[in-house]
XYZ file of C-alpha atoms in Angstrom:
144
model
C -6.100 17.347 3.182
C -3.186 16.950 0.944
C 0.595 17.336 1.583
C 0.657 20.079 -1.164
C -1.675 22.510 0.340
C 0.626 23.695 3.407
C 3.281 26.150 3.724
C 6.906 25.107 2.780
C 7.837 25.244 6.304
C 5.481 22.072 6.820
C 7.261 18.645 7.013
C 5.690 15.499 6.046
C 6.410 11.808 5.819
C 4.661 9.308 3.924
C 4.183 6.098 5.929
C 5.362 3.817 3.233
C 8.379 5.853 2.619
C 9.737 5.768 6.302
C 12.886 3.915 6.480
C 13.129 3.423 10.305
C 10.105 1.489 11.023
C 9.449 -1.204 13.801
C 6.357 -3.104 14.588
C 5.098 -5.833 16.772
C 3.267 -7.500 14.019
C 3.665 -7.513 10.143
C 3.324 -4.475 8.148
C 1.808 -4.432 4.645
C 2.303 -1.469 2.069
C -0.765 -1.140 -0.067
C -1.477 0.879 -3.163
C -4.650 2.801 -3.861
C -5.702 6.066 -5.481
C -7.315 7.465 -2.294
C -3.899 7.387 -0.445
C -2.119 10.906 -0.605
C 0.987 9.393 -2.486
C -0.910 6.446 -3.827
C 0.293 4.111 -1.068
C -0.233 3.566 2.811
C 0.826 1.037 5.160
C -1.117 -1.312 7.437
C -0.261 -2.892 10.610
C -1.792 -6.300 11.026
C -2.440 -5.876 14.731
C -4.202 -8.766 16.372
C -4.396 -7.459 19.984
C -4.305 -4.731 22.471
C -0.664 -3.889 22.868
C 0.317 -4.049 19.389
C 2.174 -1.312 18.008
C 4.201 0.200 15.219
C 6.763 2.952 15.354
C 7.837 5.464 12.924
C 11.112 7.009 13.746
C 11.093 10.348 11.856
C 14.547 11.625 10.649
C 15.812 15.198 11.329
C 12.461 16.699 12.802
C 13.149 20.200 12.754
C 13.067 22.199 16.028
C 9.983 24.078 16.525
C 6.209 23.829 17.729
C 4.037 22.014 15.434
C 0.259 20.811 14.971
C 0.731 17.178 14.551
C -1.593 15.815 11.858
C -1.866 11.879 11.078
C -3.872 10.570 7.864
C -5.295 7.191 8.254
C -7.818 5.005 6.566
C -10.856 4.273 8.364
C -12.491 0.863 7.772
C -14.888 -1.574 9.330
C -12.194 -3.920 10.732
C -9.870 -1.336 12.434
C -8.967 -0.830 16.018
C -8.224 2.047 18.315
C -4.745 3.476 19.145
C -2.800 5.958 21.211
C 0.098 7.960 19.740
C 3.051 8.588 21.837
C 5.854 10.791 20.438
C 9.407 9.926 22.169
C 7.514 8.159 24.933
C 5.019 10.833 25.735
C 1.241 10.530 24.968
C 0.047 12.834 22.363
C -3.458 13.569 22.055
C -6.361 11.187 22.886
C -7.047 7.738 21.957
C -8.207 7.674 18.449
C -10.319 5.109 16.496
C -10.116 3.933 12.940
C -13.204 1.901 13.001
C -16.016 3.053 10.420
C -18.911 1.529 8.592
C -17.796 3.315 5.542
C -14.356 3.401 4.139
C -12.695 6.910 4.040
C -9.247 8.604 4.698
C -9.231 11.092 7.373
C -6.730 13.338 9.047
C -6.432 13.295 12.787
C -5.338 16.493 14.532
C -3.496 15.132 17.437
C -2.486 18.766 18.887
C 0.762 20.828 19.268
C 4.126 19.399 20.051
C 7.402 21.014 20.647
C 10.637 19.711 19.560
C 13.528 21.420 21.587
C 16.137 20.400 19.248
C 16.533 19.135 15.562
C 16.802 15.154 15.521
C 15.293 11.973 14.917
C 11.707 11.506 16.739
C 9.845 8.187 17.331
C 5.998 8.362 16.801
C 4.585 5.044 18.322
C 1.076 4.067 17.618
C -0.174 1.452 20.371
C -3.454 -0.489 19.782
C -5.653 0.159 22.929
C -8.735 -1.701 21.887
C -11.483 -1.789 19.201
C -15.012 -0.725 18.680
C -17.376 -3.578 19.777
C -18.614 -4.025 16.185
C -15.208 -4.165 14.784
C -13.848 -7.859 14.181
C -10.336 -6.666 14.090
C -7.447 -4.523 15.735
C -5.568 -3.557 12.400
C -4.336 0.070 11.907
C -3.560 1.883 8.687
C -1.330 5.008 8.068
C -1.067 7.194 5.041
C 1.340 10.043 6.306
C 2.425 11.923 9.644
C 2.633 15.648 8.929
C 3.981 18.682 11.115
C 2.367 22.011 10.456
C 4.108 24.975 12.205
């Protein structure tokens, strides 16, 4: 799954490049070859309810499949995505005994008008074997 393999009408935002980000805990950019653009971001979450919001600029009106690329790891938490205050998809778990980048398909979303849109990821829990709640994000992609 790389940004380059989708149609021209696909829109994508690298987490580390999104200018309008707010979070309940600190956010750290990190650099490694496995990330789609060589970098990703980690929300240093410590508890249920911690969150990060990426406000995506000028999302074009239309219906899209929402894809989110994350890095699974042994100390990650679970989260729920909401878009503009409405839950999108199901709770996702970033915990894994092996380190890997994966793409979540969060289902279809219709944007009635072009404009900024808030994508908030809220920690809902963690796997019983995970020692932490942190979350990582590589990119958010909207595929028509």
